[in-house]
PDB file of C-alpha atoms in Angstrom:
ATOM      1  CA  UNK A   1     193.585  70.967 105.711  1.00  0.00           C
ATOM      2  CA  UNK A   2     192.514  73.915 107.930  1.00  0.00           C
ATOM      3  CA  UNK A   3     191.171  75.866 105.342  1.00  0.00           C
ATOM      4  CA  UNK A   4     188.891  72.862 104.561  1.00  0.00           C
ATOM      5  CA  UNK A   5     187.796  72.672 107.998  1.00  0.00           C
ATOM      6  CA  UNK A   6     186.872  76.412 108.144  1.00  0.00           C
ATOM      7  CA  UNK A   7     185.386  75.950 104.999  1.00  0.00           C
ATOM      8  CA  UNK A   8     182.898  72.690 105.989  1.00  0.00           C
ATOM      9  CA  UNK A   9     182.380  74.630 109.466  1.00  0.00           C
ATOM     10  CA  UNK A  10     180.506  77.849 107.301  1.00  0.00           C
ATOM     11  CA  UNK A  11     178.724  75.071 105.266  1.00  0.00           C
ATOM     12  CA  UNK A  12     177.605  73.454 108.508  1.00  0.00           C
ATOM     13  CA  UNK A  13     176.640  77.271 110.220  1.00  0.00           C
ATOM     14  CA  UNK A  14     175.154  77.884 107.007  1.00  0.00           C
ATOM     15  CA  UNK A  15     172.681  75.099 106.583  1.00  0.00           C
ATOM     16  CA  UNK A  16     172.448  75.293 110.685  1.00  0.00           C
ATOM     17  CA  UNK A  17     170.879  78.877 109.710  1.00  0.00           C
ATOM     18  CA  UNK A  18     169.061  77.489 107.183  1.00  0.00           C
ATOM     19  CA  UNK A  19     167.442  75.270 109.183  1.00  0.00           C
ATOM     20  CA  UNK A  20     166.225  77.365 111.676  1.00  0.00           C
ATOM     21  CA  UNK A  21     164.593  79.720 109.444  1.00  0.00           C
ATOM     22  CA  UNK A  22     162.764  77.489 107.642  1.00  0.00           C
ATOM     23  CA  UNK A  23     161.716  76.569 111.559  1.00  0.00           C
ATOM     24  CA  UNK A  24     161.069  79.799 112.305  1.00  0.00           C
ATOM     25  CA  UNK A  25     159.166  80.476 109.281  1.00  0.00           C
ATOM     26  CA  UNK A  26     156.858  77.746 109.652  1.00  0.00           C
ATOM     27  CA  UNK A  27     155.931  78.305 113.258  1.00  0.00           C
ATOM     28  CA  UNK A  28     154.691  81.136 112.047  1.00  0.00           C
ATOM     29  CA  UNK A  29     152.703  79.738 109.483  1.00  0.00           C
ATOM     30  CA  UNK A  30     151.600  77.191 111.514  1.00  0.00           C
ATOM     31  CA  UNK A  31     150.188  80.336 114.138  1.00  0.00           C
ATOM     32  CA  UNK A  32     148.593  81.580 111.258  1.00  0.00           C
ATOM     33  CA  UNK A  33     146.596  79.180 110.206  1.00  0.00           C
ATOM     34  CA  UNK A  34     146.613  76.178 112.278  1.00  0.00           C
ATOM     35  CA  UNK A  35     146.891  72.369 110.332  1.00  0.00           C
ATOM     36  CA  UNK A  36     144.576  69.931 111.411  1.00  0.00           C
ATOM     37  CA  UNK A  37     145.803  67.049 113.465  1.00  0.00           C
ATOM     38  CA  UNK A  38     144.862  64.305 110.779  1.00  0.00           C
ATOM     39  CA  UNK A  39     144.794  65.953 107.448  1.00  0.00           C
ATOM     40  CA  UNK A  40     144.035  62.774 105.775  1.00  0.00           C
ATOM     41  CA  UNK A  41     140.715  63.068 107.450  1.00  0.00           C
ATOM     42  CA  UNK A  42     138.488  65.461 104.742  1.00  0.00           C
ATOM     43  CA  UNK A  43     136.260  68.035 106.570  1.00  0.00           C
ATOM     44  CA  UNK A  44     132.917  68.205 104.878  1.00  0.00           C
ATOM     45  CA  UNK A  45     132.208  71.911 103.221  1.00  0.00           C
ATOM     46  CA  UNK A  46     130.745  74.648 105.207  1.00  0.00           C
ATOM     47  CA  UNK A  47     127.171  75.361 103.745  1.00  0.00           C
ATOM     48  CA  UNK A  48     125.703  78.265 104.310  1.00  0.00           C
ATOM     49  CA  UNK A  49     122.267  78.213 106.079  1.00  0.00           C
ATOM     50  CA  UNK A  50     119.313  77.494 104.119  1.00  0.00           C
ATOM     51  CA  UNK A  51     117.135  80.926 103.363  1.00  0.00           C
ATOM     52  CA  UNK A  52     114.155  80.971 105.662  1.00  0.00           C
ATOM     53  CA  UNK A  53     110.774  79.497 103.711  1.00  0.00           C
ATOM     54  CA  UNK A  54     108.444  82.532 103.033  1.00  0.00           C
ATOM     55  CA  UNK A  55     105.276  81.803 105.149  1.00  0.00           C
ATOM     56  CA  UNK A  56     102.124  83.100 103.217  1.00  0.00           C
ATOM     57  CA  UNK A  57     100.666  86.009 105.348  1.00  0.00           C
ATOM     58  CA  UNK A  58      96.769  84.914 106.553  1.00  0.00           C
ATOM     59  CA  UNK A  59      94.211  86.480 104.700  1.00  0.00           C
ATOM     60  CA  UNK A  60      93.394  88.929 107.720  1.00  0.00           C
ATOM     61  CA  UNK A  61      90.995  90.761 105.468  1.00  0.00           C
ATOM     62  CA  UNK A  62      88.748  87.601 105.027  1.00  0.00           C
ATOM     63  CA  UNK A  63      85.088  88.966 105.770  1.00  0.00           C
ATOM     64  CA  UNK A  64      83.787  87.305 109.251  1.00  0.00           C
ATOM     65  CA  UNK A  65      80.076  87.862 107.468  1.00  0.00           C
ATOM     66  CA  UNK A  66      81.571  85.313 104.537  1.00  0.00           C
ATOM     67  CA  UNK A  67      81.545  82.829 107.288  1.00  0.00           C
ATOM     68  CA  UNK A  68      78.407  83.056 108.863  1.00  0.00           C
ATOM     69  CA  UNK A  69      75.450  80.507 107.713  1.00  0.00           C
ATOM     70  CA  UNK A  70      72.899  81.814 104.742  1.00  0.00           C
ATOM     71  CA  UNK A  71      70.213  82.805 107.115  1.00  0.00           C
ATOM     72  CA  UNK A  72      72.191  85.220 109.283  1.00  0.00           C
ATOM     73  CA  UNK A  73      74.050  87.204 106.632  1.00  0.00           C
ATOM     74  CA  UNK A  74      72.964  91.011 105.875  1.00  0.00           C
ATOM     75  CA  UNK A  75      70.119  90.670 103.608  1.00  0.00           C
ATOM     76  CA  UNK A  76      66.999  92.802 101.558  1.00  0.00           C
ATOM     77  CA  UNK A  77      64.018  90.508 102.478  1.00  0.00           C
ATOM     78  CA  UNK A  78      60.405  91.299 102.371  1.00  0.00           C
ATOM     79  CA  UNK A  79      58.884  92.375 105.849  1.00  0.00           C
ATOM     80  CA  UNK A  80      55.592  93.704 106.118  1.00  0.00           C
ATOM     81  CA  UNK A  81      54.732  95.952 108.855  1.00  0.00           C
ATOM     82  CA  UNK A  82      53.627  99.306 110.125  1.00  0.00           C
ATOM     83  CA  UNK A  83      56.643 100.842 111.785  1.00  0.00           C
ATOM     84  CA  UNK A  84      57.861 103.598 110.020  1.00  0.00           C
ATOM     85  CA  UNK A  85      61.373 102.964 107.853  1.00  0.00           C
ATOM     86  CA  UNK A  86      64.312 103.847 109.960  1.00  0.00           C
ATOM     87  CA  UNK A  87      62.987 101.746 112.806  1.00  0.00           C
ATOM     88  CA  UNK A  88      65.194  99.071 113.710  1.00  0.00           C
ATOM     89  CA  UNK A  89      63.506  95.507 115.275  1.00  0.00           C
ATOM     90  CA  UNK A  90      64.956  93.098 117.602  1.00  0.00           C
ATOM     91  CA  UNK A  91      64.078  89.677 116.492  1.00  0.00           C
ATOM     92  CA  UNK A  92      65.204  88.136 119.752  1.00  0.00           C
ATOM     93  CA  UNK A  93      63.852  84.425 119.545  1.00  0.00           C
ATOM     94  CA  UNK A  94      65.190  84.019 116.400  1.00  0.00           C
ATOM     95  CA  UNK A  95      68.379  86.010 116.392  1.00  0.00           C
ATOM     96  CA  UNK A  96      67.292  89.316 113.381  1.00  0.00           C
ATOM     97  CA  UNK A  97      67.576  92.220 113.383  1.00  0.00           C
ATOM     98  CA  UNK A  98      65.892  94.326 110.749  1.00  0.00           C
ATOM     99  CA  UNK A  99      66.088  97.943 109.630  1.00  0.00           C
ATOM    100  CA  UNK A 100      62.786  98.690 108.134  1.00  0.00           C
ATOM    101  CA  UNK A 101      63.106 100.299 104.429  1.00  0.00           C
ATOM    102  CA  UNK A 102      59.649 100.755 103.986  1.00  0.00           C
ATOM    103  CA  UNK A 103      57.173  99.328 101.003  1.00  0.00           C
ATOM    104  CA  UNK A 104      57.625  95.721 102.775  1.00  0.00           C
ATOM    105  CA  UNK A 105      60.834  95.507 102.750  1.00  0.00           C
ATOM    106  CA  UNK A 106      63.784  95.595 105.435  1.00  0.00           C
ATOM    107  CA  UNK A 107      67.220  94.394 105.927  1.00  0.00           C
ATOM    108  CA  UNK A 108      68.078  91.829 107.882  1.00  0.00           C
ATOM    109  CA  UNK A 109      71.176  91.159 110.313  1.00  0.00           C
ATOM    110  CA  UNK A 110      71.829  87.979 111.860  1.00  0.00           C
ATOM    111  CA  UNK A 111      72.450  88.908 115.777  1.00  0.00           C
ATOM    112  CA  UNK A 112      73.242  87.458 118.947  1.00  0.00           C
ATOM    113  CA  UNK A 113      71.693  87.785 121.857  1.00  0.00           C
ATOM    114  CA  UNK A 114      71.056  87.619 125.612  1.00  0.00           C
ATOM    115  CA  UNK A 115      71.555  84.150 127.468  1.00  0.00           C
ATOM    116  CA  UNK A 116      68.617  82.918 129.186  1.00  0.00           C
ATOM    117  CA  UNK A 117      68.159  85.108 131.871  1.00  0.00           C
ATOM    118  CA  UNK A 118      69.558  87.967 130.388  1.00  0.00           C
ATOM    119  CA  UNK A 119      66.720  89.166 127.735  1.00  0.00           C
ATOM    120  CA  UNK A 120      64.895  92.087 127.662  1.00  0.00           C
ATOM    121  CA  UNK A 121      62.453  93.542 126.065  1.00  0.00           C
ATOM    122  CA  UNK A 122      60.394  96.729 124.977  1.00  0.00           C
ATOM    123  CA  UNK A 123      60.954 100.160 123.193  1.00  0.00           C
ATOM    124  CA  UNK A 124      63.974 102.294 123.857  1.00  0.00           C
ATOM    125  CA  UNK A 125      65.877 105.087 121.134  1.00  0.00           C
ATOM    126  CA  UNK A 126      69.649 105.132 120.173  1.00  0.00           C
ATOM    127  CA  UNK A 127      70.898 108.306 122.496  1.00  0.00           C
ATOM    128  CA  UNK A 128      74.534 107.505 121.571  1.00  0.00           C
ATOM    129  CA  UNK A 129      77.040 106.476 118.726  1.00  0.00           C
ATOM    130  CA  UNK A 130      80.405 105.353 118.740  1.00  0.00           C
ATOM    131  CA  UNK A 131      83.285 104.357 117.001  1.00  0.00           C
ATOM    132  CA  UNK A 132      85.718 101.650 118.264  1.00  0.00           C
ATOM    133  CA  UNK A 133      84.143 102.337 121.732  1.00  0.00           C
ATOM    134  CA  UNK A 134      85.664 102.261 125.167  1.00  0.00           C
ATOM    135  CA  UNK A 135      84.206  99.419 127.265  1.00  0.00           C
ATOM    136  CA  UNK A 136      83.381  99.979 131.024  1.00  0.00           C
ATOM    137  CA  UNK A 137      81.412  96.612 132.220  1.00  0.00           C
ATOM    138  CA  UNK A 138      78.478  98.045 134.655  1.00  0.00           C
ATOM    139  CA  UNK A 139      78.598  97.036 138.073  1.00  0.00           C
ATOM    140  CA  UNK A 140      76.009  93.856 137.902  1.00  0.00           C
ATOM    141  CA  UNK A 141      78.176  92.400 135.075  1.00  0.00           C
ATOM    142  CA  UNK A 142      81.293  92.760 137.500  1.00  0.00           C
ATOM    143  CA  UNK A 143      79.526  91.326 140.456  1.00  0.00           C
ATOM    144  CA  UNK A 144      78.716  88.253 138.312  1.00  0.00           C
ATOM    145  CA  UNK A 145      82.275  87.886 136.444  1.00  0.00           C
ATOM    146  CA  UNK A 146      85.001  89.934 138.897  1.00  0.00           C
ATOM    147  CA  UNK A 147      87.469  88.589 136.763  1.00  0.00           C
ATOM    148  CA  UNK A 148      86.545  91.084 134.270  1.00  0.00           C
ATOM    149  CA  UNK A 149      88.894  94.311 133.590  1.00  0.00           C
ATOM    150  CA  UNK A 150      87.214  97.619 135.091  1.00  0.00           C
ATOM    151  CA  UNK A 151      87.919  99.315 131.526  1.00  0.00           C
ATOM    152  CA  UNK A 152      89.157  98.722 128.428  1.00  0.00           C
ATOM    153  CA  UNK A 153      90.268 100.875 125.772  1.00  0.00           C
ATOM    154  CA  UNK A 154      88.543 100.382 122.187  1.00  0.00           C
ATOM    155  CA  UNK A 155      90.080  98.517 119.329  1.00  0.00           C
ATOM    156  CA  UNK A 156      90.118  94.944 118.153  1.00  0.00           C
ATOM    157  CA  UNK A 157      90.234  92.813 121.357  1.00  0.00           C
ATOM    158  CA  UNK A 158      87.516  94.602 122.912  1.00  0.00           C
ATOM    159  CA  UNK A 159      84.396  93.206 123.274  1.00  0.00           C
ATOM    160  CA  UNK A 160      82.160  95.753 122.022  1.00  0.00           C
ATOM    161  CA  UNK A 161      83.865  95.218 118.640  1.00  0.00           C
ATOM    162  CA  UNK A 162      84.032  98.181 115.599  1.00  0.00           C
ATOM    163  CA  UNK A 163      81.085 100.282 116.548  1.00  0.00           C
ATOM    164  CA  UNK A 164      78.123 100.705 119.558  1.00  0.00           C
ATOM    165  CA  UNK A 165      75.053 102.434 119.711  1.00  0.00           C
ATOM    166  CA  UNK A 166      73.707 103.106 123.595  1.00  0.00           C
ATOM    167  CA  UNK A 167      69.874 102.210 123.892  1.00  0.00           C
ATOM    168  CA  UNK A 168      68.146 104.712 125.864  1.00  0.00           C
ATOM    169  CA  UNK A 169      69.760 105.114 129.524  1.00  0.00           C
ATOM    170  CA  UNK A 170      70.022 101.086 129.898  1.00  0.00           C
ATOM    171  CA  UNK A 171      73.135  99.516 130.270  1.00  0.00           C
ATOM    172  CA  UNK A 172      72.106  97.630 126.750  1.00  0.00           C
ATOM    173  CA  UNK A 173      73.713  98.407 123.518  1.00  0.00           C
ATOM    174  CA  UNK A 174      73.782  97.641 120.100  1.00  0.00           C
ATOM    175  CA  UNK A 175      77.492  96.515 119.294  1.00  0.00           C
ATOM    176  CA  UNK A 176      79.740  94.532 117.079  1.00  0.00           C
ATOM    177  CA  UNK A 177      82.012  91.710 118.014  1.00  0.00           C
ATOM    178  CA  UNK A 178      85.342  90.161 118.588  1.00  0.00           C
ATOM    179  CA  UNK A 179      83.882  86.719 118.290  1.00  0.00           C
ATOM    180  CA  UNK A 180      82.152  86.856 115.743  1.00  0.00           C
ATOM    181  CA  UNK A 181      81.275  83.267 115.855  1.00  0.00           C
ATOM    182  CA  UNK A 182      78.767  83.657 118.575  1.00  0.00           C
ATOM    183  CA  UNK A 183      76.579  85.659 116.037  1.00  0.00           C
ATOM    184  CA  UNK A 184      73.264  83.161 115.566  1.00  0.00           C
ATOM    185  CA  UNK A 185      73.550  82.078 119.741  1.00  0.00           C
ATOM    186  CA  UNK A 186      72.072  83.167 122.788  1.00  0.00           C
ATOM    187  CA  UNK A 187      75.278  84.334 124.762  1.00  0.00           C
ATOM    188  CA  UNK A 188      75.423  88.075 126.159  1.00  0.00           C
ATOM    189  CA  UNK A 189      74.264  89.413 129.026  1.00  0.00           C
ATOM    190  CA  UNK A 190      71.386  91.310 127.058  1.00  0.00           C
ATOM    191  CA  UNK A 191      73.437  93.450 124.856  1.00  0.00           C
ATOM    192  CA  UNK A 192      72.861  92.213 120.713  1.00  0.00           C
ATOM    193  CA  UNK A 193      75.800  92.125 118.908  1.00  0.00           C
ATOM    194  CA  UNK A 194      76.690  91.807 115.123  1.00  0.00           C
ATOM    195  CA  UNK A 195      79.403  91.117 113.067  1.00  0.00           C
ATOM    196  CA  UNK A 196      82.219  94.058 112.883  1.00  0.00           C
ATOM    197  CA  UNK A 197      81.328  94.103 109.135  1.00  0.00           C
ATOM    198  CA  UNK A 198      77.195  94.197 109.867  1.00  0.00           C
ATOM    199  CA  UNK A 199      77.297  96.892 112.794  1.00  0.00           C
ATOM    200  CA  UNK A 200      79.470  99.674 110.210  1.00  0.00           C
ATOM    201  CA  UNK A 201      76.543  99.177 108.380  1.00  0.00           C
ATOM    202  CA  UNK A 202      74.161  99.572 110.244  1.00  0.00           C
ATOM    203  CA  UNK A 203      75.885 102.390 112.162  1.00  0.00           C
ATOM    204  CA  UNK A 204      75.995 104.599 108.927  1.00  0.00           C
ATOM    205  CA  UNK A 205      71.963 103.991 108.375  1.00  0.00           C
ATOM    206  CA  UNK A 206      70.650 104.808 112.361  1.00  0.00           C
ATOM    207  CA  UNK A 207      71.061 108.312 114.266  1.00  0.00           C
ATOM    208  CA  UNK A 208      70.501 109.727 117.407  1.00  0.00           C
ATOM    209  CA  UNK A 209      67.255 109.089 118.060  1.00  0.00           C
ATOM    210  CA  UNK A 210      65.958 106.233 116.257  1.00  0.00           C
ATOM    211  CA  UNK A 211      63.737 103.837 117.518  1.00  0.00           C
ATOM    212  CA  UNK A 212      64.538 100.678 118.662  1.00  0.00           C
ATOM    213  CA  UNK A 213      61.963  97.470 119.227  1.00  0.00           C
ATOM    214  CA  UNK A 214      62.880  94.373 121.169  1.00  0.00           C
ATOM    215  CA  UNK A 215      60.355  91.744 120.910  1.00  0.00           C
ATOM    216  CA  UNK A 216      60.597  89.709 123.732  1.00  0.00           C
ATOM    217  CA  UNK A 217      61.637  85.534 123.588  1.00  0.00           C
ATOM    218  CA  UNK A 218      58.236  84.556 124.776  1.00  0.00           C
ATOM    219  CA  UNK A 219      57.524  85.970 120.941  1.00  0.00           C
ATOM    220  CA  UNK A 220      58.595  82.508 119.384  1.00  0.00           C
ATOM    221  CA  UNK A 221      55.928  82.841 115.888  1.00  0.00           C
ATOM    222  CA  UNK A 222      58.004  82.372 112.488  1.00  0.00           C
ATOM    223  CA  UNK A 223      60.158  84.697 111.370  1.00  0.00           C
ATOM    224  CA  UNK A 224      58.322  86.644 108.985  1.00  0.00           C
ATOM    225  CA  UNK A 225      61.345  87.996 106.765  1.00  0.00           C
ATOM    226  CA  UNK A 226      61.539  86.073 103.413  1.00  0.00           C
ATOM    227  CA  UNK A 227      64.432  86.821 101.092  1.00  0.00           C
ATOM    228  CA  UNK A 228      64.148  89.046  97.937  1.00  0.00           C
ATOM    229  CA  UNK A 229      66.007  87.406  95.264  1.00  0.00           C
TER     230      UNK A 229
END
């Protein structure tokens, strides 16, 4: 009878030791990798995140000439008159400016032009050329707009656009544009201004020198420039 007590008591210390590593071994499981509090509650999959959508990039290249209206894109046309080919005419009452080629022909640029107020006109030469020019608004422009920045370096945001060329020793100059929508309108404060596209044009056909004729508005008889086709 004693040995079978000291046998059941190392059956009971046995499974006693049993127990408490089984215990043991899953509080450590359960440390590891916690069990949810209602497993008969399914969690929905993780997904991974959709892939962003590819945007298309803008067509930044687009021509701003493409978008102006037939009459005031860069054109051959016939235009009869005496000055000499190389001279370039300011059109200002109807917005044109031509570079004379010479046996009645010229091309011609849509432009804009001065606000009223603002136009000019006469004779005056190109004594400068530049390329992506700095842009230093004159001291009447800054009395009438202080807002405006004292200088600004060249490139795309500035006003005077791709290209300038400096008419005599005015504060006038033929430029190109950041808006190019305002080509066709009467806007500036006497400065003509073309397209980005249509002043690198007619920058590589001008130099030093050339002359430069600005009718004046009161100068309203028909354009004379008719379209070779």
């Amino acid at each position: 009878m004693f040995n079978s007590f000291r046998m059941n008591t190392r059956v009971a210390a046995f499974a006693l030791g049993a127990l408490a590593l089984g215990t043991a071994a899953f509080s450590t499981s359960a440390a590891a990798a916690p069990l949810p509090l209602f497993p008969f509650f399914l969690q929905p999959p993780t997904e991974a995140a959709p892939p962003p959508v590819a945007v298309a990039p803008q067509d930044e290249e687009r021509s701003a000439t493409s978008e102006l209206p037939a009459r005031l894109k860069r054109q051959v046309v016939s235009y009869p008159t005496r000055e000499a080919p190389g001279t370039v005419i300011i059109d200002t009452p109807n917005t044109y400016l031509y570079y004379v080629l010479g046996n009645g022909q010229a091309i011609r640029y849509g432009i804009g032009v001065g606000r009223e107020g603002f136009t000019w006109s006469g004779t005056q030469t190109i004594t400068k050329k530049a390329e992506w020019p700095d842009w230093t608004p004159p001291p009447e422009m800054i009395a009438r707009q202080p807002y405006l920045p004292r200088h600004m370096a060249g490139g795309p945001g500035n006003p005077l656009g791709a290209r300038a060329m400096y008419l005599g020793g005015t504060i006038y100059r033929i430029h190109g544009t950041n808006a190019p929508e305002t080509i066709g309108t009467h806007v500036s404060s006497g400065c003509l201004r073309l397209t980005n596209e249509d002043v690198s044009d007619l920058y590589s056909r001008v130099n030093v020198g050339t002359k430069v004729i600005v009718k004046p508005m009161t100068d309203r008889r028909a354009d004379l420039g008719t379209a070779i086709r």
